[in-house]
mmCIF file of C-alpha atoms and ligand atoms in Angstrom:
data_model
loop_
_atom_site.group_PDB
_atom_site.id
_atom_site.type_symbol
_atom_site.label_atom_id
_atom_site.label_comp_id
_atom_site.label_asym_id
_atom_site.label_seq_id
_atom_site.Cartn_x
_atom_site.Cartn_y
_atom_site.Cartn_z
ATOM 1 C CA MET A 5 -39.463 230.609 102.838
ATOM 2 C CA ALA A 6 -40.829 234.080 103.510
ATOM 3 C CA ALA A 7 -40.877 234.666 99.744
ATOM 4 C CA VAL A 8 -43.145 231.632 99.413
ATOM 5 C CA LEU A 9 -45.320 232.191 102.462
ATOM 6 C CA GLU A 10 -45.842 235.917 102.123
ATOM 7 C CA PRO A 11 -48.017 235.738 98.959
ATOM 8 C CA MET A 12 -49.886 232.805 100.551
ATOM 9 C CA MET A 13 -50.473 234.880 103.687
ATOM 10 C CA ARG A 14 -51.840 237.807 101.677
ATOM 11 C CA ALA A 15 -54.124 235.484 99.709
ATOM 12 C CA ALA A 16 -55.607 233.838 102.825
ATOM 13 C CA PRO A 17 -59.344 234.544 102.942
ATOM 14 C CA ASP A 18 -59.691 235.629 106.562
ATOM 15 C CA GLN A 19 -57.830 237.595 109.199
ATOM 16 C CA GLU A 20 -57.154 234.634 111.523
ATOM 17 C CA MET A 21 -55.532 232.658 108.730
ATOM 18 C CA ARG A 22 -53.387 235.641 107.789
ATOM 19 C CA LEU A 23 -52.339 236.048 111.427
ATOM 20 C CA PHE A 24 -51.411 232.384 111.674
ATOM 21 C CA LEU A 25 -49.352 232.547 108.502
ATOM 22 C CA CYS A 26 -47.498 235.597 109.890
ATOM 23 C CA THR A 27 -46.481 233.492 112.898
ATOM 24 C CA GLN A 28 -45.411 230.718 110.549
ATOM 25 C CA ILE A 29 -43.171 233.110 108.598
ATOM 26 C CA ALA A 30 -41.503 234.081 111.906
ATOM 27 C CA ASP A 31 -41.086 230.378 112.814
ATOM 28 C CA GLU A 32 -39.449 229.568 109.481
ATOM 29 C CA ALA A 33 -37.016 232.482 109.894
ATOM 30 C CA ARG A 34 -36.011 231.100 113.317
ATOM 31 C CA HIS A 35 -35.550 227.635 111.790
ATOM 32 C CA VAL A 36 -33.222 229.033 109.134
ATOM 33 C CA ALA A 37 -31.223 230.830 111.870
ATOM 34 C CA PHE A 38 -31.000 227.586 113.869
ATOM 35 C CA PHE A 39 -29.718 225.476 110.966
ATOM 36 C CA ASN A 40 -27.423 228.270 109.851
ATOM 37 C CA ARG A 41 -25.847 228.360 113.308
ATOM 38 C CA PHE A 42 -25.560 224.562 113.402
ATOM 39 C CA TYR A 43 -23.853 224.505 109.999
ATOM 40 C CA SER A 44 -21.443 227.307 110.975
ATOM 41 C CA GLU A 45 -20.539 226.149 114.471
ATOM 42 C CA VAL A 46 -20.485 222.394 113.913
ATOM 43 C CA GLY A 47 -18.715 222.874 110.599
ATOM 44 C CA VAL A 48 -20.921 220.750 108.363
ATOM 45 C CA LEU A 49 -20.517 223.205 105.496
ATOM 46 C CA GLN A 50 -17.386 224.937 104.231
ATOM 47 C CA SER A 51 -19.027 228.156 103.099
ATOM 48 C CA GLU A 52 -19.957 231.137 105.194
ATOM 49 C CA GLY A 53 -23.024 233.323 104.924
ATOM 50 C CA LEU A 54 -26.577 232.190 104.309
ATOM 51 C CA GLU A 55 -26.615 232.488 100.505
ATOM 52 C CA ASP A 56 -23.436 230.433 100.036
ATOM 53 C CA GLN A 57 -24.514 227.854 102.603
ATOM 54 C CA LEU A 58 -27.814 227.375 100.814
ATOM 55 C CA ALA A 59 -25.967 226.936 97.516
ATOM 56 C CA GLU A 60 -23.635 224.372 99.083
ATOM 57 C CA THR A 61 -26.565 222.467 100.593
ATOM 58 C CA SER A 62 -28.473 222.335 97.317
ATOM 59 C CA ALA A 63 -25.552 220.567 95.622
ATOM 60 C CA HIS A 64 -26.469 217.540 97.760
ATOM 61 C CA LEU A 65 -30.172 217.559 96.941
ATOM 62 C CA ASN A 66 -31.718 215.461 94.211
ATOM 63 C CA PRO A 67 -33.290 217.183 91.182
ATOM 64 C CA GLU A 68 -36.849 216.460 92.336
ATOM 65 C CA PHE A 69 -36.268 218.825 95.231
ATOM 66 C CA GLY A 70 -35.784 221.650 92.746
ATOM 67 C CA VAL A 71 -38.864 220.621 90.757
ATOM 68 C CA LEU A 72 -40.973 220.626 93.903
ATOM 69 C CA PHE A 73 -39.881 224.071 95.148
ATOM 70 C CA ASP A 74 -38.814 225.948 92.034
ATOM 71 C CA GLU A 75 -41.465 224.686 89.623
ATOM 72 C CA LEU A 76 -44.550 223.179 91.275
ATOM 73 C CA LEU A 77 -44.716 225.441 94.323
ATOM 74 C CA ARG A 78 -43.250 228.522 92.648
ATOM 75 C CA ARG A 79 -45.891 228.447 89.887
ATOM 76 C CA ARG A 80 -48.690 228.646 92.484
ATOM 77 C CA VAL A 81 -46.977 231.282 94.608
ATOM 78 C CA ASP A 82 -46.245 233.506 91.591
ATOM 79 C CA ARG A 83 -49.884 233.228 90.566
ATOM 80 C CA LEU A 84 -51.011 234.180 94.111
ATOM 81 C CA ALA A 85 -48.715 237.194 94.074
ATOM 82 C CA GLN A 86 -50.550 238.335 90.923
ATOM 83 C CA GLU A 87 -54.035 237.115 91.887
ATOM 84 C CA PRO A 88 -54.470 236.971 95.676
ATOM 85 C CA GLU A 89 -58.194 236.310 95.163
ATOM 86 C CA ASP A 90 -57.518 232.942 93.545
ATOM 87 C CA LEU A 91 -58.601 230.619 96.355
ATOM 88 C CA GLU A 92 -58.195 227.463 94.308
ATOM 89 C CA THR A 93 -54.507 228.258 93.752
ATOM 90 C CA LEU A 94 -54.103 228.898 97.485
ATOM 91 C CA VAL A 95 -55.613 225.448 98.141
ATOM 92 C CA GLU A 96 -53.054 223.964 95.742
ATOM 93 C CA ALA A 97 -50.169 225.881 97.370
ATOM 94 C CA VAL A 98 -51.167 224.772 100.888
ATOM 95 C CA THR A 99 -51.466 221.177 99.629
ATOM 96 C CA ILE A 100 -47.891 221.361 98.331
ATOM 97 C CA TYR A 101 -46.324 223.377 101.166
ATOM 98 C CA HIS A 102 -48.148 222.253 104.308
ATOM 99 C CA MET A 103 -49.176 218.734 103.362
ATOM 100 C CA VAL A 104 -46.381 217.480 101.138
ATOM 101 C CA ILE A 105 -43.263 219.538 101.947
ATOM 102 C CA GLU A 106 -43.847 219.949 105.680
ATOM 103 C CA GLY A 107 -46.265 217.168 106.649
ATOM 104 C CA MET A 108 -44.875 214.425 104.465
ATOM 105 C CA LEU A 109 -41.211 215.207 103.684
ATOM 106 C CA ALA A 110 -39.863 217.483 106.434
ATOM 107 C CA LEU A 111 -41.463 215.640 109.340
ATOM 108 C CA THR A 112 -40.304 212.301 107.926
ATOM 109 C CA GLY A 113 -36.722 213.544 107.652
ATOM 110 C CA GLN A 114 -36.891 215.015 111.137
ATOM 111 C CA HIS A 115 -38.261 211.777 112.581
ATOM 112 C CA PHE A 116 -35.448 209.597 111.265
ATOM 113 C CA ILE A 117 -32.650 212.100 111.944
ATOM 114 C CA MET A 118 -33.747 212.657 115.549
ATOM 115 C CA ASP A 119 -34.461 208.991 116.145
ATOM 116 C CA TYR A 120 -30.978 208.106 114.905
ATOM 117 C CA ASN A 121 -29.195 210.732 117.002
ATOM 118 C CA GLU A 122 -31.189 209.850 120.101
ATOM 119 C CA ARG A 123 -30.329 206.165 119.741
ATOM 120 C CA MET A 124 -26.656 206.949 119.152
ATOM 121 C CA GLY A 125 -26.543 209.597 121.875
ATOM 122 C CA THR A 126 -25.009 212.050 119.391
ATOM 123 C CA LEU A 127 -25.516 215.812 118.873
ATOM 124 C CA PRO A 128 -27.761 216.409 121.922
ATOM 125 C CA GLY A 129 -27.903 220.182 121.346
ATOM 126 C CA PHE A 130 -28.920 219.691 117.737
ATOM 127 C CA VAL A 131 -31.601 217.173 118.761
ATOM 128 C CA LYS A 132 -32.966 219.631 121.305
ATOM 129 C CA GLY A 133 -33.179 222.431 118.738
ATOM 130 C CA PHE A 134 -34.580 220.139 116.077
ATOM 131 C CA THR A 135 -37.264 218.947 118.519
ATOM 132 C CA LEU A 136 -38.395 222.557 118.870
ATOM 133 C CA VAL A 137 -38.358 222.976 115.071
ATOM 134 C CA ALA A 138 -40.499 219.823 114.755
ATOM 135 C CA ARG A 139 -42.946 221.204 117.309
ATOM 136 C CA ASP A 140 -43.411 224.311 115.150
ATOM 137 C CA GLU A 141 -43.718 222.174 112.027
ATOM 138 C CA HIS A 142 -46.524 220.123 113.581
ATOM 139 C CA ARG A 143 -48.337 223.370 114.292
ATOM 140 C CA HIS A 144 -47.930 224.466 110.640
ATOM 141 C CA VAL A 145 -49.134 221.121 109.318
ATOM 142 C CA ALA A 146 -52.156 221.171 111.643
ATOM 143 C CA PHE A 147 -53.067 224.604 110.278
ATOM 144 C CA GLY A 148 -52.721 223.344 106.697
ATOM 145 C CA ALA A 149 -54.899 220.289 107.346
ATOM 146 C CA ARG A 150 -57.593 222.405 108.971
ATOM 147 C CA PHE A 151 -57.473 224.998 106.208
ATOM 148 C CA LEU A 152 -57.849 222.322 103.527
ATOM 149 C CA ARG A 153 -60.651 220.606 105.450
ATOM 150 C CA ASP A 154 -62.564 223.897 105.683
ATOM 151 C CA MET A 155 -61.981 224.676 102.005
ATOM 152 C CA ALA A 156 -63.049 221.162 100.943
ATOM 153 C CA ARG A 157 -66.266 221.547 102.932
ATOM 154 C CA ARG A 158 -66.891 224.955 101.432
ATOM 155 C CA ASP A 159 -66.573 223.939 97.788
ATOM 156 C CA PRO A 160 -66.227 220.515 96.095
ATOM 157 C CA ARG A 161 -63.975 222.141 93.505
ATOM 158 C CA HIS A 162 -61.396 222.568 96.269
ATOM 159 C CA THR A 163 -61.525 218.836 96.992
ATOM 160 C CA GLY A 164 -60.757 218.278 93.319
ATOM 161 C CA ALA A 165 -57.891 220.767 93.505
ATOM 162 C CA ILE A 166 -56.329 218.946 96.500
ATOM 163 C CA GLN A 167 -56.573 215.566 94.769
ATOM 164 C CA ARG A 168 -55.297 216.862 91.446
ATOM 165 C CA THR A 169 -52.338 218.567 93.137
ATOM 166 C CA LEU A 170 -51.433 215.462 95.159
ATOM 167 C CA GLY A 171 -51.505 213.399 91.982
ATOM 168 C CA GLU A 172 -49.175 215.862 90.287
ATOM 169 C CA VAL A 173 -46.772 216.162 93.229
ATOM 170 C CA ALA A 174 -46.671 212.533 94.476
ATOM 171 C CA PRO A 175 -44.063 211.199 92.000
ATOM 172 C CA VAL A 176 -41.825 214.209 92.655
ATOM 173 C CA ALA A 177 -42.163 213.840 96.440
ATOM 174 C CA ASP A 178 -41.267 210.179 96.094
ATOM 175 C CA GLY A 179 -38.108 211.194 94.232
ATOM 176 C CA VAL A 180 -37.135 213.583 97.027
ATOM 177 C CA LEU A 181 -37.112 210.642 99.462
ATOM 178 C CA ARG A 182 -34.672 208.701 97.288
ATOM 179 C CA PRO A 183 -31.004 209.506 97.995
ATOM 180 C CA LYS A 184 -29.323 211.177 95.021
ATOM 181 C CA TRP A 185 -26.743 208.394 94.726
ATOM 182 C CA PHE A 186 -29.282 205.530 94.811
ATOM 183 C CA ASP A 187 -30.317 204.351 91.338
ATOM 184 C CA GLY A 188 -32.607 201.568 92.563
ATOM 185 C CA THR A 189 -30.437 198.739 91.241
ATOM 186 C CA ASP A 190 -28.176 198.018 94.223
ATOM 187 C CA ASP A 191 -29.216 196.965 97.690
ATOM 188 C CA GLU A 192 -31.300 199.569 99.408
ATOM 189 C CA PRO A 193 -29.117 202.116 101.163
ATOM 190 C CA MET A 194 -29.651 202.830 104.842
ATOM 191 C CA LEU A 195 -29.989 206.439 105.847
ATOM 192 C CA PHE A 196 -30.040 207.297 109.546
ATOM 193 C CA GLY A 197 -30.699 203.639 110.308
ATOM 194 C CA ALA A 198 -33.718 203.314 107.998
ATOM 195 C CA SER A 199 -34.080 201.925 104.475
ATOM 196 C CA VAL A 200 -35.582 203.923 101.619
ATOM 197 C CA SER A 201 -38.720 201.722 101.785
ATOM 198 C CA GLU A 202 -39.150 202.364 105.500
ATOM 199 C CA THR A 203 -38.748 206.094 104.947
ATOM 200 C CA ARG A 204 -41.299 206.049 102.104
ATOM 201 C CA ALA A 205 -43.774 204.018 104.148
ATOM 202 C CA PHE A 206 -43.464 206.483 107.037
ATOM 203 C CA ALA A 207 -44.018 209.448 104.687
ATOM 204 C CA MET A 208 -47.077 207.820 103.071
ATOM 205 C CA LYS A 209 -48.577 207.097 106.487
ATOM 206 C CA ALA A 210 -48.037 210.722 107.496
ATOM 207 C CA LEU A 211 -49.838 211.921 104.371
ATOM 208 C CA GLU A 212 -52.695 209.424 104.786
ATOM 209 C CA ARG A 213 -53.255 210.554 108.368
ATOM 210 C CA ARG A 214 -53.639 214.161 107.243
ATOM 211 C CA MET A 215 -55.887 213.247 104.336
ATOM 212 C CA LYS A 216 -58.222 211.627 106.855
ATOM 213 C CA VAL A 217 -58.306 214.866 108.863
ATOM 214 C CA ILE A 218 -59.191 216.755 105.692
ATOM 215 C CA GLY A 219 -61.879 214.179 104.912
ATOM 216 C CA LEU A 220 -60.133 212.658 101.898
ATOM 217 C CA VAL A 221 -58.574 209.304 101.260
ATOM 218 C CA ALA A 222 -54.977 209.625 100.039
ATOM 219 C CA ALA A 223 -54.365 208.665 96.440
ATOM 220 C CA ALA A 224 -51.605 206.097 97.052
HETATM 221 FE FE1 FE2 B 304 -42.740 224.977 108.551
#
């Protein structure tokens, strides 16, 4: 995450934004440490060490996850590393990272996982830690929404960049919400007590809410 956020931080146009993004990098490092500890001590994963655990986790992710991080986001971040002055690319990167990955996908996953564990009374320590992670994530998403709102007000080209990026990313984000083993032909699978449609509806609502904050209507 630091590899993604660091070029974004350096490209941010003012000191306060750069300071915020430094705190976000520290948050994300703590989140990785938390999940790493959970995986090691609860024994969800076989492998040891962060690199191997990440590799083992990614075997369970659907291909759209890779497209989102390794293609769509990576392209913007690489460009920012070369051209930190490119504000339009920063707008696109924040749209993907803060609005779609964190605001739409991560918070949706967190909601259903925590809701499920709370109802079942399972993994109380994990729920407690995850609640703190979600608190940080809300702070990141709020920053992203405010940044995009300010940029949209500053220049209509930025509004166009947000909309164009959402249009490009939406089908991929939708794929991320579909379990890898679900081909759409059988009955809808339930994941943490929610169907794929319920999960999608929750994610769309989350995105719409943020688009309103930014002053845009979400392209459904
Ligand atoms: Fe985050």
